mmCIF file of C-alpha atoms and ligand atoms in Angstrom:
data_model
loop_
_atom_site.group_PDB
_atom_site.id
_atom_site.type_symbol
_atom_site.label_atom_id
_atom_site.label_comp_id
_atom_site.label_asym_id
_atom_site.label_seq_id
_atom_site.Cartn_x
_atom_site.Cartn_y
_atom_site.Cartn_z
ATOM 1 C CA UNK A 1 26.160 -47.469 -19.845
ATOM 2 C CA UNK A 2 22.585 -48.077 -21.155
ATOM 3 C CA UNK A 3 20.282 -47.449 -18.231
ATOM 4 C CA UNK A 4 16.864 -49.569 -18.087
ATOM 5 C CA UNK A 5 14.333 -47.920 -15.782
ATOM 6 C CA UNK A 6 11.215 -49.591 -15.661
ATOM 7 C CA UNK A 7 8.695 -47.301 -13.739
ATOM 8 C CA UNK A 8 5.760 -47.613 -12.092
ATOM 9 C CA UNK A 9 3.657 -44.573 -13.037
ATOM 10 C CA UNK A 10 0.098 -43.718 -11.280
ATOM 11 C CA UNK A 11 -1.715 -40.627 -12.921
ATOM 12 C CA UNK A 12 -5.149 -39.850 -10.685
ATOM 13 C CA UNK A 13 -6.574 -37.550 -13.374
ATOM 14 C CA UNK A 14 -6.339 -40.810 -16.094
ATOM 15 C CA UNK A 15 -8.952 -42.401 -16.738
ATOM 16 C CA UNK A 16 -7.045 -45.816 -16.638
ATOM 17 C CA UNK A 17 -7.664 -47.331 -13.039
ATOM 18 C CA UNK A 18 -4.460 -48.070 -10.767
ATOM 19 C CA UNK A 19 -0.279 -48.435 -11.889
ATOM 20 C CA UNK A 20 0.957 -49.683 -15.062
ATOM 21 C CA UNK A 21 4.679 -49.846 -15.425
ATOM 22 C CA UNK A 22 6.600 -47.417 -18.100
ATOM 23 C CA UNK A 23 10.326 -48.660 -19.780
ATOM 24 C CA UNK A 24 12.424 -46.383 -20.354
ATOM 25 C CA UNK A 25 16.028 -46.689 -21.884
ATOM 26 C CA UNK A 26 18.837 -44.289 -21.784
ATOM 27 C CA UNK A 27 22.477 -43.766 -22.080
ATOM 28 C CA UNK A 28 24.240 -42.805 -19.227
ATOM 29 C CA UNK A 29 27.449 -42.487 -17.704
ATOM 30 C CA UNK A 30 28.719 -44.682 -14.929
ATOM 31 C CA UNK A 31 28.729 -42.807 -12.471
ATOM 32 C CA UNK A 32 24.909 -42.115 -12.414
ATOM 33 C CA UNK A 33 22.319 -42.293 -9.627
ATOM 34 C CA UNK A 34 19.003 -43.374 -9.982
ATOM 35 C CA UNK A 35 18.100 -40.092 -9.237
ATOM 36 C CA UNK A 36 19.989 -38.771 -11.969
ATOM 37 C CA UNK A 37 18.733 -40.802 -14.461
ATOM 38 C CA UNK A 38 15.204 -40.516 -13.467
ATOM 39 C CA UNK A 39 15.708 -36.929 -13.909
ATOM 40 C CA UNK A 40 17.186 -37.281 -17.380
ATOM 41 C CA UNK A 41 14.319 -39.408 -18.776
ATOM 42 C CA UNK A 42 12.277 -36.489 -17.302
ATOM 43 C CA UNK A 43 14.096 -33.973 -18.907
ATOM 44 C CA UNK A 44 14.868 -35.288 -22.016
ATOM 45 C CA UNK A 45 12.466 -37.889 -22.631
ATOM 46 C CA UNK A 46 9.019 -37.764 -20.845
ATOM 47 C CA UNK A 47 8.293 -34.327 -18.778
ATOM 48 C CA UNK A 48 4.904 -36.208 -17.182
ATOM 49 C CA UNK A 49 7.239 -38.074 -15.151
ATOM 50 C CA UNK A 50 6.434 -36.982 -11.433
ATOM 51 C CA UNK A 51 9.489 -37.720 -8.903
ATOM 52 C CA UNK A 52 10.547 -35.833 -5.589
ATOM 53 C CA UNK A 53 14.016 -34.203 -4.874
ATOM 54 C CA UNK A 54 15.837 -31.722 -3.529
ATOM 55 C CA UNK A 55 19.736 -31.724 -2.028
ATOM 56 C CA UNK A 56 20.762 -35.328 -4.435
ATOM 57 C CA UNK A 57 23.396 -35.806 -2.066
ATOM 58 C CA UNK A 58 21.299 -37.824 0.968
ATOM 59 C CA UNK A 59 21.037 -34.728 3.188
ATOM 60 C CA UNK A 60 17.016 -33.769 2.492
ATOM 61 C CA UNK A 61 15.317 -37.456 2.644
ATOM 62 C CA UNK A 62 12.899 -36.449 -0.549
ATOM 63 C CA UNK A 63 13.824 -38.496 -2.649
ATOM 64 C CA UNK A 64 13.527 -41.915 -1.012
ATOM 65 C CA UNK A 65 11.710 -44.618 -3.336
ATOM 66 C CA UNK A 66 11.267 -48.349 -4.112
ATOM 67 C CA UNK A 67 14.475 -49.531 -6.097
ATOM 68 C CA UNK A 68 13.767 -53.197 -6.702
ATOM 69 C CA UNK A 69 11.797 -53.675 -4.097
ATOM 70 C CA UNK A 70 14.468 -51.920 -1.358
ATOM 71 C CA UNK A 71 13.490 -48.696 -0.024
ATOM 72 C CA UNK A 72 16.432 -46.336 -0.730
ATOM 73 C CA UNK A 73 17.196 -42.956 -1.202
ATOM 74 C CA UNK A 74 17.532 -42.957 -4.657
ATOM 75 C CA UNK A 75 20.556 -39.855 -5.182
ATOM 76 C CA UNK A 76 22.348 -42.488 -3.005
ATOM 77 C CA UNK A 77 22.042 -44.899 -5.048
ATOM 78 C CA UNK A 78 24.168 -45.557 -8.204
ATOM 79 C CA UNK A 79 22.616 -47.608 -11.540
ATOM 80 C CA UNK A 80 26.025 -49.640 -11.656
ATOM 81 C CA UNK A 81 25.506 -50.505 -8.101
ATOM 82 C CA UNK A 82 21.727 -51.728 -8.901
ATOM 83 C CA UNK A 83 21.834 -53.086 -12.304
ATOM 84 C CA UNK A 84 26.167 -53.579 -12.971
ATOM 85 C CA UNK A 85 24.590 -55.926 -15.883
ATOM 86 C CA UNK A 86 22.230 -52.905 -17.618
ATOM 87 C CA UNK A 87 19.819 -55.335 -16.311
ATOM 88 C CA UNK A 88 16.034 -53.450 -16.245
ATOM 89 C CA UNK A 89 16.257 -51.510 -12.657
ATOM 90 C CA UNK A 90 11.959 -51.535 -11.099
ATOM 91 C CA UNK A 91 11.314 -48.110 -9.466
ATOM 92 C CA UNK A 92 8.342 -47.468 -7.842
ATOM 93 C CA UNK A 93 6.614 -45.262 -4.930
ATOM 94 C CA UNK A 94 7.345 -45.797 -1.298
ATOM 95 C CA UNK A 95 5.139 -48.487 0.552
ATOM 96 C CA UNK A 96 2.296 -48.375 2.969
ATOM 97 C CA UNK A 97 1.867 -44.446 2.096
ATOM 98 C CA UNK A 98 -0.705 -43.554 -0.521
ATOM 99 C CA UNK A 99 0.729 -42.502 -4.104
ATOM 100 C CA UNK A 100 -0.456 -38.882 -5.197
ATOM 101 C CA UNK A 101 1.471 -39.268 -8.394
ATOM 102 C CA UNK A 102 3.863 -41.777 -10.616
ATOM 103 C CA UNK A 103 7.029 -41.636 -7.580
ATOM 104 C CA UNK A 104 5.421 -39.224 -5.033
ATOM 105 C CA UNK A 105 3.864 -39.981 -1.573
ATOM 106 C CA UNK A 106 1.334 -38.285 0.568
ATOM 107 C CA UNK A 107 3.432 -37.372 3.587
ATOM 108 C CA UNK A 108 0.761 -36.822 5.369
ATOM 109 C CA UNK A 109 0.869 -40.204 6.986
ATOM 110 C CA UNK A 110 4.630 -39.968 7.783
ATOM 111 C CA UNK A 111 4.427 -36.875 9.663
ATOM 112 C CA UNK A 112 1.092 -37.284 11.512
ATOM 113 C CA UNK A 113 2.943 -40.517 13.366
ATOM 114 C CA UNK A 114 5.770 -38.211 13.607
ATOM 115 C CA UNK A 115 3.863 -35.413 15.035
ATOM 116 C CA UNK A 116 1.720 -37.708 17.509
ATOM 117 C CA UNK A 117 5.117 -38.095 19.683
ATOM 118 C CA UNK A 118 5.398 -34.542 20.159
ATOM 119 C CA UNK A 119 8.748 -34.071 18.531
ATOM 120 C CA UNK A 120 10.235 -30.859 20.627
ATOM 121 C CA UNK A 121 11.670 -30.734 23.812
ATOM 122 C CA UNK A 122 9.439 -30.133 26.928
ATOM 123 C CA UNK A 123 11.369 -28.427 29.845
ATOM 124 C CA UNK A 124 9.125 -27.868 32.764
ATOM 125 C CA UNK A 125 9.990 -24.908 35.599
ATOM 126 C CA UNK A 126 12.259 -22.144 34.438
ATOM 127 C CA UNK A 127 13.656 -21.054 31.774
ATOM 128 C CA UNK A 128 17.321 -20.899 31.789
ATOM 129 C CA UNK A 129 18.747 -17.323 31.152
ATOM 130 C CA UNK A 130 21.209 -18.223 28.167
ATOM 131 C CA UNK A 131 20.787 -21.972 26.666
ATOM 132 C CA UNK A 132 19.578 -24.929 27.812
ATOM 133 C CA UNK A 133 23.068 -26.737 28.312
ATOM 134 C CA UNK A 134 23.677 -30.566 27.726
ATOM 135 C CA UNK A 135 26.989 -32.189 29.189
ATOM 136 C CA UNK A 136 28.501 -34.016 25.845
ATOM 137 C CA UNK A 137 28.543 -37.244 27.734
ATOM 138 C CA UNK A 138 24.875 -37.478 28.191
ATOM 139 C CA UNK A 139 24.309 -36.336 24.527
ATOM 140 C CA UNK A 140 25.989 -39.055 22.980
ATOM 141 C CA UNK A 141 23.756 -41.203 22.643
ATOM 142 C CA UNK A 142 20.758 -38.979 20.898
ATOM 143 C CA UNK A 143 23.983 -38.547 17.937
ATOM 144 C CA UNK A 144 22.113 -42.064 16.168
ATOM 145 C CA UNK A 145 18.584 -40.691 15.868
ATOM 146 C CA UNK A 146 19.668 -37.333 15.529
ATOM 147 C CA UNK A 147 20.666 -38.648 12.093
ATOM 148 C CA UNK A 148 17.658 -39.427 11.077
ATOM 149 C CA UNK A 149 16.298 -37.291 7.898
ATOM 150 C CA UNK A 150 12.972 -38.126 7.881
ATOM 151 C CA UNK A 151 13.085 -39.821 4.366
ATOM 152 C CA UNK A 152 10.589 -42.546 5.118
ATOM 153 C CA UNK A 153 12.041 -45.379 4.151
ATOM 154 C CA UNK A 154 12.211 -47.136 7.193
ATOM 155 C CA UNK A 155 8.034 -46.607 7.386
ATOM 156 C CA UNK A 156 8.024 -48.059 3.735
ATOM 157 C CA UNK A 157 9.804 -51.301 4.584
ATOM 158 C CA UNK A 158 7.913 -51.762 8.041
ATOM 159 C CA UNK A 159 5.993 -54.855 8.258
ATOM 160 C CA UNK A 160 3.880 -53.776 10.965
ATOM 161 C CA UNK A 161 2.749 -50.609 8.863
ATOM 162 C CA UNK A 162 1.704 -53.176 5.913
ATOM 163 C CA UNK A 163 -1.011 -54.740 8.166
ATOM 164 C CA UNK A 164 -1.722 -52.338 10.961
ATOM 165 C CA UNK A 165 -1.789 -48.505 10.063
ATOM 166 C CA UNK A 166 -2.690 -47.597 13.692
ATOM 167 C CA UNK A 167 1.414 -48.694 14.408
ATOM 168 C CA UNK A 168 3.444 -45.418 15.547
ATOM 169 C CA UNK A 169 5.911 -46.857 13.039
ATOM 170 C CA UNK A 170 10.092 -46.627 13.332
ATOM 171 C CA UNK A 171 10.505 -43.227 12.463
ATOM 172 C CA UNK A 172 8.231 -41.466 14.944
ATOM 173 C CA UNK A 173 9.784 -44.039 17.625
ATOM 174 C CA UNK A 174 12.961 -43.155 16.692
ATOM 175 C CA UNK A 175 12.237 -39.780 16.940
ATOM 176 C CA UNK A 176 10.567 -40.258 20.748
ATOM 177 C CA UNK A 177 13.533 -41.842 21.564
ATOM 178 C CA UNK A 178 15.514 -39.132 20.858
ATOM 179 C CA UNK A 179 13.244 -37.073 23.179
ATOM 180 C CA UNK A 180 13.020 -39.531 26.019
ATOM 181 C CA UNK A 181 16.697 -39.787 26.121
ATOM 182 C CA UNK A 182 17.287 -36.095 25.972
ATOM 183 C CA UNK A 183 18.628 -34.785 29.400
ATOM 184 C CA UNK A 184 16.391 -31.102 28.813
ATOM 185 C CA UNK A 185 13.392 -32.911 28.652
ATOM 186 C CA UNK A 186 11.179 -33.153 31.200
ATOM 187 C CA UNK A 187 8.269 -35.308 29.887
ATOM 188 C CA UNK A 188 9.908 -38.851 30.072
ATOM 189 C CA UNK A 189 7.056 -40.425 32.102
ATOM 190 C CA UNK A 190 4.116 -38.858 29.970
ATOM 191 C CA UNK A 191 6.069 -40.019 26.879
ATOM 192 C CA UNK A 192 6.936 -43.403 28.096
ATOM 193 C CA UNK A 193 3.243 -44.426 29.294
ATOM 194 C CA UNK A 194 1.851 -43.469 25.938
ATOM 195 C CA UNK A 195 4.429 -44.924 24.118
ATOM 196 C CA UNK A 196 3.566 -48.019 26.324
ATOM 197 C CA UNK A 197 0.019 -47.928 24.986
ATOM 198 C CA UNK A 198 -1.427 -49.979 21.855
ATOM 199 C CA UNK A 199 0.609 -48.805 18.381
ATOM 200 C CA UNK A 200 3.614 -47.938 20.870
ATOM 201 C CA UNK A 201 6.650 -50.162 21.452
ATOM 202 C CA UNK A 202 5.141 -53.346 22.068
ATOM 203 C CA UNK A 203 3.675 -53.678 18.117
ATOM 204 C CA UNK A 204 7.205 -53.955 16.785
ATOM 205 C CA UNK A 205 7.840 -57.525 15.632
ATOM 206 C CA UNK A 206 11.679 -56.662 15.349
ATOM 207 C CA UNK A 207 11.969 -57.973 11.338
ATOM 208 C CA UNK A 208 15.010 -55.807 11.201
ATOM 209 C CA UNK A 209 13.653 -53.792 7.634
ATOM 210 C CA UNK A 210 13.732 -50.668 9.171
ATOM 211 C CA UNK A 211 16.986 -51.457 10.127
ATOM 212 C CA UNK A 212 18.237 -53.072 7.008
ATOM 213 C CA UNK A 213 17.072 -50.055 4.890
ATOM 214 C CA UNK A 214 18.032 -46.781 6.849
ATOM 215 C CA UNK A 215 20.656 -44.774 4.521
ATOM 216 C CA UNK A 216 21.881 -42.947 7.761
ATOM 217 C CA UNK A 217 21.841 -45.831 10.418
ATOM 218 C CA UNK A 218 19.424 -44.812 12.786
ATOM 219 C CA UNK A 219 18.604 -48.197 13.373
ATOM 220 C CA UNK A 220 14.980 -47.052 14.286
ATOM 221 C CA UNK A 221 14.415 -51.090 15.824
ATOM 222 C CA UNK A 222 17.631 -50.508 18.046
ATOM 223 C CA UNK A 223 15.974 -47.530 19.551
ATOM 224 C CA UNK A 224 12.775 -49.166 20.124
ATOM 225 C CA UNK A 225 14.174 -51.625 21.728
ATOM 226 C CA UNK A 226 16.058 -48.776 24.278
ATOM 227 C CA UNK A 227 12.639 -47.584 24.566
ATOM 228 C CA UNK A 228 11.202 -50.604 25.958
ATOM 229 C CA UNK A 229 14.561 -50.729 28.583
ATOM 230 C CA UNK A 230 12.992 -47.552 29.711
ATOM 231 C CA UNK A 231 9.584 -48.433 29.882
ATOM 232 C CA UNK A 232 10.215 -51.704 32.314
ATOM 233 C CA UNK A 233 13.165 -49.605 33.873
ATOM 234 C CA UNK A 234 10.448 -46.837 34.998
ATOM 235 C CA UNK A 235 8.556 -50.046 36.451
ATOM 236 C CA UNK A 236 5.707 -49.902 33.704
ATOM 237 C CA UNK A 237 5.759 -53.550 33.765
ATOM 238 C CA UNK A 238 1.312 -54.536 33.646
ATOM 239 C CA UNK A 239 0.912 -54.327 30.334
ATOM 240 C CA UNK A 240 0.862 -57.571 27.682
ATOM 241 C CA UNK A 241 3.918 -56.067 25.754
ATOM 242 C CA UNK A 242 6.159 -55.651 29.321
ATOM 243 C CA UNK A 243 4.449 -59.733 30.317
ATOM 244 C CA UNK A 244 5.373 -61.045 27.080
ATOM 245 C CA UNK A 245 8.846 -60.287 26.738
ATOM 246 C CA UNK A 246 9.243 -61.146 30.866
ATOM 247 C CA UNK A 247 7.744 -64.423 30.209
ATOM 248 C CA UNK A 248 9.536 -65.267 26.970
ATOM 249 C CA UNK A 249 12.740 -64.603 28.575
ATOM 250 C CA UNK A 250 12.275 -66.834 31.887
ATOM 251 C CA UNK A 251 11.323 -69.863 29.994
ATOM 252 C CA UNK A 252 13.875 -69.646 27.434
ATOM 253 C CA UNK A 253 16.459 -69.132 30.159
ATOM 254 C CA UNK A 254 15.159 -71.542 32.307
ATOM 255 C CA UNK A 255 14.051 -74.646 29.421
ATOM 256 C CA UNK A 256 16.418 -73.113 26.461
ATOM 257 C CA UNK A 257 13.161 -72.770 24.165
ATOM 258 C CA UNK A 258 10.063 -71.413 24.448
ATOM 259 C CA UNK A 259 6.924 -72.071 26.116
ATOM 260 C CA UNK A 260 4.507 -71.040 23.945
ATOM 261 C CA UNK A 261 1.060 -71.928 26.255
ATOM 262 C CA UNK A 262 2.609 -70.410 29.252
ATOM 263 C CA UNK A 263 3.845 -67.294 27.371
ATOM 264 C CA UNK A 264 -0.075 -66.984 25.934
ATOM 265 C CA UNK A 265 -1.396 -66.775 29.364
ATOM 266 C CA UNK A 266 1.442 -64.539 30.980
ATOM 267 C CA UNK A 267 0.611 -62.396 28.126
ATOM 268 C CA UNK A 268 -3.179 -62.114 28.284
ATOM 269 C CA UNK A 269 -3.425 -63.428 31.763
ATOM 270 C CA UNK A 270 -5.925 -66.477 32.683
ATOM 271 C CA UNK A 271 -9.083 -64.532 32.907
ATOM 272 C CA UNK A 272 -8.834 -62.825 29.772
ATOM 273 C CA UNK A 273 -10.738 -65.801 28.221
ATOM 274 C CA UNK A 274 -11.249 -64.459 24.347
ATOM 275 C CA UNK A 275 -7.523 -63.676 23.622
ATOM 276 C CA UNK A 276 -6.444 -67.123 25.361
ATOM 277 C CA UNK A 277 -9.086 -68.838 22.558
ATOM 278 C CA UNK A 278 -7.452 -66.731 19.488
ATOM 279 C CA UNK A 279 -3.904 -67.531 20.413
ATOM 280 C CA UNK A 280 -5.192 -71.239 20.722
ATOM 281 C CA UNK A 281 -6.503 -71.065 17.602
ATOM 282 C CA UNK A 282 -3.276 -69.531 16.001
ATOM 283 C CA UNK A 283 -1.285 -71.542 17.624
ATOM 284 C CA UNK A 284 -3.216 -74.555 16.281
ATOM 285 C CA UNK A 285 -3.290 -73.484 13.059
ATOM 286 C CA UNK A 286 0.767 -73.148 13.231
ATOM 287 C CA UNK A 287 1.188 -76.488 14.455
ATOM 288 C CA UNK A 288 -0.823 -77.862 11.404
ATOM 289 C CA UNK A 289 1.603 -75.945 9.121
ATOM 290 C CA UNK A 290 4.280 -78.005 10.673
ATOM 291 C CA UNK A 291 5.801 -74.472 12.052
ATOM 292 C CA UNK A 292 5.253 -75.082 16.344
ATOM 293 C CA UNK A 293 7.577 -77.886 17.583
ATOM 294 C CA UNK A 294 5.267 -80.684 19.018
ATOM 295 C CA UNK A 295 5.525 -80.874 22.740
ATOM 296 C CA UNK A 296 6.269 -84.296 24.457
ATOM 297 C CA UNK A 297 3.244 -83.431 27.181
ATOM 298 C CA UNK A 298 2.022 -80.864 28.618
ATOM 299 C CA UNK A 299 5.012 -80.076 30.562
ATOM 300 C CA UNK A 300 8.209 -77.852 28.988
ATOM 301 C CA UNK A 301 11.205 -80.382 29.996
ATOM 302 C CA UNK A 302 14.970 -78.338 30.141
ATOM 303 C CA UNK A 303 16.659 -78.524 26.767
ATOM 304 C CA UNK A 304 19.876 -79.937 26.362
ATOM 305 C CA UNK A 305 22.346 -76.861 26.403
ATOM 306 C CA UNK A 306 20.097 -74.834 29.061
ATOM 307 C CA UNK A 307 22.414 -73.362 30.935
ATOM 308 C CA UNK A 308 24.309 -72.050 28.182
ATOM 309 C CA UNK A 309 21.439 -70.176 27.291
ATOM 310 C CA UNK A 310 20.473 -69.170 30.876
ATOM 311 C CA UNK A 311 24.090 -67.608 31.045
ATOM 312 C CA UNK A 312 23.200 -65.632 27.654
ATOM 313 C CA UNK A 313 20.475 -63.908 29.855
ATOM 314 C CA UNK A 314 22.349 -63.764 33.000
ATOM 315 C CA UNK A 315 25.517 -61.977 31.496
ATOM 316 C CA UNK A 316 22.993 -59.591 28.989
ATOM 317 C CA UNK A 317 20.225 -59.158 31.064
ATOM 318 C CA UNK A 318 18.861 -56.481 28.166
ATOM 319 C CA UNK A 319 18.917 -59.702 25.417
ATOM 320 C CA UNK A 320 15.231 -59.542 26.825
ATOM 321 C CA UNK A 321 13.957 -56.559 24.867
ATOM 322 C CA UNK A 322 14.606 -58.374 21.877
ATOM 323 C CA UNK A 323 12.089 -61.241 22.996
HETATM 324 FE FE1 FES B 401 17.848 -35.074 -0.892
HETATM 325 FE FE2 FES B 401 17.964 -37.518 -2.030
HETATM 326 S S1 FES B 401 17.444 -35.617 -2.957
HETATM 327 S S2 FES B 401 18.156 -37.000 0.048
#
């Protein structure tokens, strides 16, 4: 098959300013990766091209990229699969980390997020003499995250990370969840009030991307959402992330839809004056986009079909984390 890669190349040292995109056409056979035909333009056809791998067969997570606009790993990912047509395949950098060169990241980012969770087990008081043993039961469910090889994609499809670079991001909170669910750990509390904090849990706005693009199903938005179980389940409950998702889920159970005023000042709570004024004015601004249903009055009357919904919560009393 004829390949069309259409790259976007960055060179610091040029003395052109930002990305231009580079075509590039090759034969191939069908069975290519991206990977692999990345590396044979490289090889055979432009040796300035700069790209990142290492296993090509999904194990090392370095060669994760943009492949029309998905992050993927791209040795996992096949040109039929992307372009069955020989239509023009667009690969370019990773999001929300900044490019050193053509296809490569500074990891720096990923890893400092990573590192800021303290990624090793803490056991306090002594040290068994042989290993630290684990029953398998209660090690079953760290198997997801313990998947996880750190490729990044998940942190280059986060929305959060596009507007807020403070945000701990899905990776390291996959990764503390693997910690705070560890049995040989001893730091749960310590790690579940700062994961409680600002950036933690609470700044997830559950789009599903991290989700959507994981190549080893980690489902870093799942475990976030176990994290915040934990974090109301330890009884951290005074903070506006814990409120909001308490209050979202006893209107909609009780009305079937949500109160958006009352949630507002469950979240903030009635003194904190300048926060109540900036959700007004956001949620003013919504309504004028047509996108906030108009309430009859300033009451929230019971929607038909209620109690269906109030059962929804009753029988899954964790459908609240997803609030
Ligand atoms: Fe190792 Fe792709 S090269 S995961």
């Amino acid at each position: 098959m004829q390949a069309n890669l259409r790259v976007r190349r960055y060179d610091p040292e040029s003395a052109e300013q930002g990305s231009h995109l580079q075509d590039y056409q090759i034969e191939v056979p069908d069975h290519f990766t991206v990977l692999d035909a990345l590396m044979k333009v490289r090889e055979e056809d432009d040796p300035s091209l700069a790209l990142r791998c290492s296993c090509r067969a999904s194990i090392c997570g370095s060669c994760a990229m943009t492949v029309n606009g998905r992050a993927s790993l791209v040795c996992k990912t096949k040109m039929l699969d992307v372009a069955p047509d020989g239509q023009a395949v667009l690969v370019e950098p990773m999001n929300n980390q900044r490019v050193v060169k053509d296809l490569v990241v500074d990891l720096q980012f990923f890893w400092g997020k990573v590192r800021a969770v303290e990624p090793y087990l803490q056991p306090r008081g002594e040290e068994p003499e042989g290993e630290y043993i684990a029953s398998n039961e209660s090690m079953l469910n760290l198997l997801t995250p313990m998947g996880c090889i750190m490729c990044g994609a998940c942190v280059s499809a986060c929305t959060v990370l596009e507007v807020d670079k403070n945000f701990l991001g899905p990776a390291a909170l996959a990764k503390a969840y693997r910690f705070v669910a560890d049995p040989r750990d001893d730091e749960t509390q310590q790690r579940l009030e700062s994961l409680n904090e600002s950036s933690g849990v609470w700044d997830c706005t559950r789009c599903y991307m991290c989700v959507d693009v994981c190549p080893k199903g980690v489902a870093p938005m799942d475990r976030i959402m176990d994290l915040r179980e934990s974090i109301i389940e330890a009884g951290m409950t005074n903070t506006p992330g814990a409120r909001h998702i308490e209050s979202f889920a006893r209107t909609v159970a009780h009305s079937g839809s949500l109160d958006e005023p009352m949630l507002a000042i469950d979240t903030w709570g009635r003194t904190n004056i300048i926060k109540l004024m900036d959700n007004a004015m956001l949620g003013f601004r919504t309504l004028r986009r047509g996108k906030l249903p108009l309430r009859s009055g300033p009451f929230h009357p019971r929607r038909p079909g209620a109690d269906a919904v109030g059962r929804i919560f009753k029988q899954d009393p964790a459908a609240k984390y997803c609030a």
